Amino acid sequence: MPVLSPPAKILVTGANGYVGCWVARALLEKGYSVRATVRTEDKARALSALMASKHPAFASNFESAVVPDVSATNALVPLLRDVQGVIHTATPVTFDLEDPEDYIKPALQGTLGLLKNAAQSSSIKRVVVTSSIGAVGESFTDVTHILTEEDWNEYSVEKVKELGKAASGILKYDASKVISEQAAWKYYKDNKDTLPYELCVIAPAWILGPIPDDPPSPSAFRTPSPILEWEQLFADPPPPQPFPACFNFVDIRDVTEMHVRALEREEAAGERFIANSQVCSWQDWFAAARDSGLLPGLQKLHPPVNPNDYPPHPVFSNEKAQRKLGIVFKTIQETLPDIVEDFRGRGWLKHLEIA
């Protein structure tokens, strides 16, 4: 028997974000009822309209709720009284904030606040929290090694303590994910005997794939994933240097499916899962486009180069996600055509249609 199944009601925080929006859409398609939190009335109206447009058959199963600050005391208690599961994706997803506390405080207080609020609702059976491989290990180290769910990126926490505002945005973001996730596990373990729910954490790699909403143009992107794939794959002129040079990648739809299975599967209780498909470089994506005959103009933007060995890099193991959640991760050759189809359908790739 699954822990949760449709038509259970699921609260999704940060539901207008890249991960949260895809998760909300996937839950609706599977027959769940979804209560989605956003920070403003305008975002609530826009999200409700999006869901009605994308999933008209399930629109009656969706509702949006305005929570200006999920970290405020008891901010979510009224919204949790009649739900059976929670997926918490809300967190600052940017690399541009100066003060480390602008990352750490909302991530920590938002996650702990949610867990404490959920503890007051006896109907909740499972809470799934979105973390990051940045909480598992340092992505840009020049050492090749395999990282698993047992690892923690203590390096980022120490460097942010040392450098403060001078630390890079990625270091600050990673440190916030380490601190908030460790606090979540401590709260869960300290109170496990009295909590109505079980906790599961999903830690995605660099997420790429189609986008879930309808921005007017790529210039309207606000989250790193679509910005990254637009700038690195399709922007003309392209960036002077590819970034990152080498990275662990996962398809957004695999990340979404992992969140859903984490709600449903008994064996996900009390577990942490890395979401990662493979290590790659952007040259791998350009090569996949050439091999598939996608976008003739892409070869002008990114002429073929002699393949190079990957620089030393960490590898984030996906063995546990495959074994316990049954995930078969999509490859570049599967993800790229879907990104192209998505962006082409929006009229954004006309500059690459002719060689």
Short mmCIF file of C-alpha atoms in Angstrom, two decimals:
data_model
loop_
_atom_site.label_atom_id
_atom_site.label_comp_id
_atom_site.label_asym_id
_atom_site.label_seq_id
_atom_site.Cartn_x
_atom_site.Cartn_y
_atom_site.Cartn_z
CA MET A 1 0.00 0.00 0.00
CA PRO A 2 1.36 3.45 -0.87
CA VAL A 3 1.77 5.94 1.95
CA LEU A 4 -0.22 8.48 -0.07
CA SER A 5 -2.24 8.15 -3.25
CA PRO A 6 -4.76 10.24 -5.21
CA PRO A 7 -6.98 12.05 -4.40
CA ALA A 8 -4.99 13.01 -1.27
CA LYS A 9 -4.45 16.73 -0.77
CA ILE A 10 -0.83 17.92 -0.98
CA LEU A 11 0.51 21.32 0.08
CA VAL A 12 3.28 22.59 -2.22
CA THR A 13 5.31 25.58 -1.05
CA GLY A 14 7.08 27.81 -3.54
CA ALA A 15 4.71 26.58 -6.22
CA ASN A 16 5.50 29.39 -8.66
CA GLY A 17 9.17 28.35 -8.75
CA TYR A 18 10.74 26.05 -11.34
CA VAL A 19 10.64 22.88 -9.24
CA GLY A 20 7.50 23.75 -7.30
CA CYS A 21 5.46 24.52 -10.40
CA TRP A 22 6.43 21.28 -12.13
CA VAL A 23 5.66 19.34 -8.94
CA ALA A 24 2.23 20.94 -8.62
CA ARG A 25 1.45 20.16 -12.26
CA ALA A 26 2.60 16.53 -11.92
CA LEU A 27 0.49 16.01 -8.82
CA LEU A 28 -2.60 17.35 -10.57
CA GLU A 29 -2.03 15.07 -13.55
CA LYS A 30 -1.79 12.08 -11.21
CA GLY A 31 -5.13 12.94 -9.60
CA TYR A 32 -3.99 14.58 -6.38
CA SER A 33 -5.57 17.72 -4.97
CA VAL A 34 -3.03 20.53 -4.67
CA ARG A 35 -2.90 23.54 -2.38
CA ALA A 36 -0.07 25.77 -3.56
CA THR A 37 1.53 28.61 -1.61
CA VAL A 38 2.98 31.76 -3.14
CA ARG A 39 3.96 35.09 -1.63
CA THR A 40 1.57 37.58 -3.29
CA GLU A 41 -1.99 37.83 -4.59
CA ASP A 42 -0.74 38.55 -8.12
CA LYS A 43 1.31 35.35 -8.11
CA ALA A 44 -1.64 33.38 -6.75
CA ARG A 45 -3.92 34.60 -9.53
CA ALA A 46 -1.28 33.92 -12.18
CA LEU A 47 -0.61 30.41 -10.87
CA SER A 48 -4.30 29.52 -10.73
CA ALA A 49 -4.72 30.74 -14.30
CA LEU A 50 -1.71 28.71 -15.42
CA MET A 51 -3.04 25.51 -13.87
CA ALA A 52 -6.47 26.06 -15.40
CA SER A 53 -4.81 26.53 -18.78
CA LYS A 54 -2.41 23.58 -18.58
CA HIS A 55 -4.72 21.14 -16.78
CA PRO A 56 -8.34 22.16 -17.40
CA ALA A 57 -9.66 18.72 -16.45
CA PHE A 58 -8.11 19.04 -12.99
CA ALA A 59 -8.53 22.75 -12.34
CA SER A 60 -11.10 22.11 -9.62
CA ASN A 61 -8.48 20.14 -7.69
CA PHE A 62 -6.15 23.14 -7.45
CA GLU A 63 -6.14 26.09 -5.09
CA SER A 64 -3.54 28.74 -4.39
CA ALA A 65 -2.91 30.42 -1.04
CA VAL A 66 -0.95 33.55 -0.24
CA VAL A 67 1.72 33.19 2.45
CA PRO A 68 3.94 36.30 2.40
CA ASP A 69 6.56 34.69 4.65
CA VAL A 70 6.61 30.92 5.18
CA SER A 71 9.14 31.40 7.97
CA ALA A 72 6.72 33.45 10.09
CA THR A 73 5.45 31.74 13.25
CA ASN A 74 2.58 29.36 12.46
CA ALA A 75 2.31 30.84 8.95
CA LEU A 76 1.22 27.52 7.46
CA VAL A 77 -0.84 26.02 10.29
CA PRO A 78 -4.28 26.97 8.85
CA LEU A 79 -3.30 25.54 5.46
CA LEU A 80 -2.09 22.22 6.83
CA ARG A 81 -5.11 21.09 8.82
CA ASP A 82 -6.72 19.07 6.03
CA VAL A 83 -3.74 17.96 3.93
CA GLN A 84 -2.08 14.55 3.89
CA GLY A 85 1.31 15.41 2.42
CA VAL A 86 3.66 18.36 2.00
CA ILE A 87 6.33 19.17 -0.58
CA HIS A 88 8.50 22.08 0.51
CA THR A 89 10.36 23.70 -2.40
CA ALA A 90 10.30 27.34 -1.23
CA THR A 91 13.80 28.80 -0.75
CA PRO A 92 15.84 31.71 -2.17
CA VAL A 93 17.07 30.39 -5.55
CA THR A 94 19.52 33.03 -6.71
CA PHE A 95 23.25 33.62 -6.60
CA ASP A 96 23.06 37.42 -6.45
CA LEU A 97 22.39 38.23 -2.77
CA GLU A 98 25.20 39.93 -0.85
CA ASP A 99 24.54 39.01 2.78
CA PRO A 100 24.84 35.27 3.56
CA GLU A 101 22.00 35.63 6.05
CA ASP A 102 19.67 36.54 3.17
CA TYR A 103 20.15 32.95 2.01
CA ILE A 104 20.51 31.17 5.33
CA LYS A 105 17.76 32.78 7.42
CA PRO A 106 14.79 32.15 5.06
CA ALA A 107 16.02 28.66 4.15
CA LEU A 108 16.52 27.65 7.78
CA GLN A 109 13.48 29.35 9.29
CA GLY A 110 11.23 28.37 6.39
CA THR A 111 12.15 24.69 6.61
CA LEU A 112 12.03 24.42 10.40
CA GLY A 113 8.83 26.47 10.52
CA LEU A 114 7.19 24.14 8.05
CA LEU A 115 8.19 21.02 9.98
CA LYS A 116 6.94 22.50 13.26
CA ASN A 117 3.69 23.67 11.66
CA ALA A 118 3.15 20.23 10.10
CA ALA A 119 3.65 18.61 13.49
CA GLN A 120 0.36 20.20 14.56
CA SER A 121 -1.64 18.38 11.86
CA SER A 122 -2.37 14.72 12.57
CA SER A 123 -3.49 14.15 8.97
CA ILE A 124 -0.01 14.65 7.46
CA LYS A 125 1.77 11.39 6.67
CA ARG A 126 4.80 12.52 4.64
CA VAL A 127 6.85 15.71 4.26
CA VAL A 128 9.26 16.01 1.33
CA VAL A 129 11.87 18.78 1.37
CA THR A 130 13.81 19.95 -1.69
CA SER A 131 17.50 20.32 -0.94
CA SER A 132 20.43 20.37 -3.40
CA ILE A 133 23.61 18.51 -4.24
CA GLY A 134 25.16 21.70 -2.90
CA ALA A 135 24.24 20.36 0.54
CA VAL A 136 25.97 17.06 -0.27
CA GLY A 137 29.29 18.29 -1.62
CA GLU A 138 31.21 21.04 -3.33
CA SER A 139 30.40 20.98 -7.05
CA PHE A 140 33.44 22.92 -8.26
CA THR A 141 36.23 21.12 -6.48
CA ASP A 142 39.04 19.90 -8.73
CA VAL A 143 39.12 16.47 -7.15
CA THR A 144 37.46 13.46 -8.75
CA HIS A 145 35.52 11.47 -6.20
CA ILE A 146 32.11 9.93 -5.67
CA LEU A 147 29.69 11.55 -3.24
CA THR A 148 26.66 9.83 -1.71
CA GLU A 149 23.75 10.71 0.56
CA GLU A 150 26.09 10.19 3.53
CA ASP A 151 28.17 13.26 2.60
CA TRP A 152 27.76 16.89 3.65
CA ASN A 153 29.24 20.05 2.13
CA GLU A 154 30.81 21.39 5.30
CA TYR A 155 33.35 23.23 3.13
CA SER A 156 30.73 25.74 1.98
CA VAL A 157 29.64 26.48 5.54
CA GLU A 158 33.21 27.06 6.71
CA LYS A 159 34.09 29.25 3.70
CA VAL A 160 31.00 31.41 4.18
CA LYS A 161 31.87 31.83 7.86
CA GLU A 162 35.38 32.84 6.80
CA LEU A 163 34.55 35.11 3.85
CA GLY A 164 31.13 36.47 4.80
CA LYS A 165 29.74 38.77 2.13
CA ALA A 166 32.85 38.19 0.01
CA ALA A 167 31.91 34.53 -0.52
CA SER A 168 30.52 33.63 -3.93
CA GLY A 169 26.76 33.42 -4.40
CA ILE A 170 26.98 29.68 -5.03
CA LEU A 171 28.89 29.15 -1.77
CA LYS A 172 26.26 31.13 0.14
CA TYR A 173 23.44 29.18 -1.48
CA ASP A 174 25.14 25.85 -0.77
CA ALA A 175 25.78 26.81 2.85
CA SER A 176 22.10 27.70 3.30
CA LYS A 177 21.08 24.28 1.99
CA VAL A 178 23.52 22.49 4.31
CA ILE A 179 22.40 24.42 7.38
CA SER A 180 18.67 24.17 6.68
CA GLU A 181 18.76 20.48 5.76
CA GLN A 182 20.86 19.49 8.77
CA ALA A 183 18.47 21.39 11.01
CA ALA A 184 15.54 19.58 9.40
CA TRP A 185 17.06 16.17 10.07
CA LYS A 186 17.91 17.10 13.66
CA TYR A 187 14.35 18.27 14.33
CA TYR A 188 12.94 15.13 12.73
CA LYS A 189 15.19 12.75 14.66
CA ASP A 190 14.71 14.59 17.96
CA ASN A 191 10.91 14.48 17.62
CA LYS A 192 10.34 11.40 15.49
CA ASP A 193 8.39 9.48 18.12
CA THR A 194 5.74 12.20 18.37
CA LEU A 195 5.53 13.46 14.78
CA PRO A 196 2.55 12.41 12.65
CA TYR A 197 4.70 12.37 9.49
CA GLU A 198 7.88 10.92 8.06
CA LEU A 199 10.51 13.10 6.38
CA CYS A 200 12.21 12.61 3.01
CA VAL A 201 14.71 14.91 1.28
CA ILE A 202 15.47 15.21 -2.45
CA ALA A 203 18.84 16.76 -3.43
CA PRO A 204 18.90 17.62 -7.15
CA ALA A 205 21.95 18.27 -9.30
CA TRP A 206 21.94 21.09 -11.89
CA ILE A 207 18.38 20.91 -13.21
CA LEU A 208 17.62 21.33 -16.91
CA GLY A 209 14.57 20.65 -19.05
CA PRO A 210 11.37 22.25 -20.35
CA ILE A 211 9.86 25.11 -18.38
CA PRO A 212 6.50 24.77 -16.60
CA ASP A 213 4.98 28.22 -17.05
CA ASP A 214 4.53 30.80 -19.82
CA PRO A 215 6.98 33.72 -19.55
CA PRO A 216 6.76 36.14 -22.48
CA SER A 217 10.42 35.68 -23.44
CA PRO A 218 13.71 34.30 -22.07
CA SER A 219 14.51 37.76 -20.72
CA ALA A 220 11.70 37.16 -18.21
CA PHE A 221 13.37 34.08 -16.69
CA ARG A 222 13.95 34.52 -12.96
CA THR A 223 15.37 31.19 -11.81
CA PRO A 224 18.83 29.73 -12.55
CA SER A 225 17.77 26.60 -14.48
CA PRO A 226 16.04 28.21 -17.49
CA ILE A 227 18.52 31.09 -17.44
CA LEU A 228 21.40 28.62 -17.60
CA GLU A 229 20.04 26.55 -20.47
CA TRP A 230 19.07 29.62 -22.48
CA GLU A 231 22.40 31.40 -22.05
CA GLN A 232 24.60 28.35 -22.52
CA LEU A 233 22.69 26.63 -25.33
CA PHE A 234 20.73 29.15 -27.36
CA ALA A 235 21.76 32.76 -26.65
CA ASP A 236 23.36 34.71 -29.52
CA PRO A 237 26.05 35.77 -28.93
CA PRO A 238 27.00 32.89 -26.66
CA PRO A 239 28.90 33.50 -23.42
CA PRO A 240 32.70 33.83 -23.78
CA GLN A 241 33.27 30.72 -21.70
CA PRO A 242 30.89 27.87 -20.88
CA PHE A 243 29.69 27.75 -17.28
CA PRO A 244 29.98 25.47 -15.56
CA ALA A 245 32.72 23.75 -17.55
CA CYS A 246 31.72 20.37 -16.16
CA PHE A 247 28.65 19.56 -14.07
CA ASN A 248 26.24 16.94 -12.78
CA PHE A 249 22.91 17.24 -14.59
CA VAL A 250 19.36 15.99 -13.96
CA ASP A 251 16.15 16.41 -15.95
CA ILE A 252 13.44 18.42 -14.18
CA ARG A 253 10.88 15.71 -14.87
CA ASP A 254 12.98 13.14 -13.04
CA VAL A 255 13.27 15.54 -10.10
CA THR A 256 9.50 15.97 -10.17
CA GLU A 257 8.86 12.24 -10.27
CA MET A 258 11.23 11.71 -7.33
CA HIS A 259 9.22 14.16 -5.24
CA VAL A 260 5.99 12.34 -6.06
CA ARG A 261 7.44 8.90 -5.34
CA ALA A 262 8.89 10.24 -2.09
CA LEU A 263 5.30 10.96 -1.02
CA GLU A 264 4.04 7.58 -2.07
CA ARG A 265 6.68 4.99 -1.24
CA GLU A 266 7.11 3.51 2.20
CA GLU A 267 10.82 2.94 1.61
CA ALA A 268 11.36 6.71 1.19
CA ALA A 269 10.61 7.34 4.88
CA GLY A 270 13.51 8.97 6.69
CA GLU A 271 15.67 8.91 3.56
CA ARG A 272 17.78 11.37 1.61
CA PHE A 273 18.05 10.95 -2.18
CA ILE A 274 20.42 12.50 -4.70
CA ALA A 275 18.75 13.37 -8.02
CA ASN A 276 21.42 13.17 -10.71
CA SER A 277 21.63 11.72 -14.20
CA GLN A 278 25.23 12.11 -15.35
CA VAL A 279 28.35 14.24 -15.44
CA CYS A 280 28.60 16.32 -18.60
CA SER A 281 29.98 19.41 -20.28
CA TRP A 282 28.13 21.79 -22.59
CA GLN A 283 30.06 20.24 -25.47
CA ASP A 284 28.12 17.05 -24.76
CA TRP A 285 24.89 18.99 -25.33
CA PHE A 286 26.16 20.53 -28.58
CA ALA A 287 27.31 17.12 -29.79
CA ALA A 288 23.89 15.66 -29.00
CA ALA A 289 22.27 18.45 -31.04
CA ARG A 290 24.54 17.74 -34.02
CA ASP A 291 23.99 13.99 -33.82
CA SER A 292 20.21 14.49 -33.72
CA GLY A 293 20.14 17.14 -36.45
CA LEU A 294 18.62 19.66 -34.08
CA LEU A 295 18.80 23.37 -34.86
CA PRO A 296 21.28 23.80 -37.76
CA GLY A 297 22.18 27.28 -36.55
CA LEU A 298 23.45 25.88 -33.28
CA GLN A 299 26.61 24.65 -35.00
CA LYS A 300 27.46 28.20 -36.02
CA LEU A 301 27.10 29.39 -32.45
CA HIS A 302 29.04 26.43 -31.10
CA PRO A 303 31.38 24.94 -33.75
CA PRO A 304 32.59 21.38 -33.13
CA VAL A 305 35.75 21.10 -31.07
CA ASN A 306 38.01 18.19 -30.35
CA PRO A 307 36.63 16.35 -27.34
CA ASN A 308 38.57 16.86 -24.16
CA ASP A 309 38.66 14.76 -21.06
CA TYR A 310 36.55 16.19 -18.28
CA PRO A 311 38.51 18.19 -15.74
CA PRO A 312 38.65 16.64 -12.26
CA HIS A 313 35.18 16.79 -10.80
CA PRO A 314 32.89 15.22 -8.18
CA VAL A 315 30.33 12.61 -9.18
CA PHE A 316 27.07 12.51 -7.20
CA SER A 317 25.85 8.93 -7.00
CA ASN A 318 22.28 8.17 -8.10
CA GLU A 319 22.42 4.50 -7.09
CA LYS A 320 20.09 4.95 -4.12
CA ALA A 321 17.43 6.78 -6.14
CA GLN A 322 17.48 4.05 -8.75
CA ARG A 323 17.34 1.27 -6.17
CA LYS A 324 14.75 2.63 -3.73
CA LEU A 325 12.62 4.91 -5.89
CA GLY A 326 12.96 3.04 -9.18
CA ILE A 327 14.00 6.13 -11.11
CA VAL A 328 15.45 5.68 -14.61
CA PHE A 329 17.20 8.98 -15.26
CA LYS A 330 16.86 10.74 -18.60
CA THR A 331 20.01 11.34 -20.64
CA ILE A 332 21.09 14.46 -22.53
CA GLN A 333 19.87 12.78 -25.73
CA GLU A 334 16.39 12.56 -24.20
CA THR A 335 16.27 15.95 -22.47
CA LEU A 336 17.68 18.20 -25.20
CA PRO A 337 15.03 17.48 -27.88
CA ASP A 338 12.32 18.26 -25.35
CA ILE A 339 13.94 21.58 -24.42
CA VAL A 340 14.24 22.45 -28.11
CA GLU A 341 10.62 21.49 -28.76
CA ASP A 342 9.47 23.58 -25.80
CA PHE A 343 11.47 26.68 -26.72
CA ARG A 344 10.75 26.33 -30.45
CA GLY A 345 7.03 26.12 -29.76
CA ARG A 346 7.26 29.45 -27.95
CA GLY A 347 8.96 31.06 -30.98
CA TRP A 348 12.27 31.61 -29.23
CA LEU A 349 14.59 29.66 -31.54
CA LYS A 350 13.96 31.25 -34.92
CA HIS A 351 17.53 32.56 -34.97
CA LEU A 352 18.80 28.95 -34.95
CA GLU A 353 16.43 27.34 -37.46
CA ILE A 354 18.61 28.00 -40.54
CA ALA A 355 22.32 27.19 -40.75
#
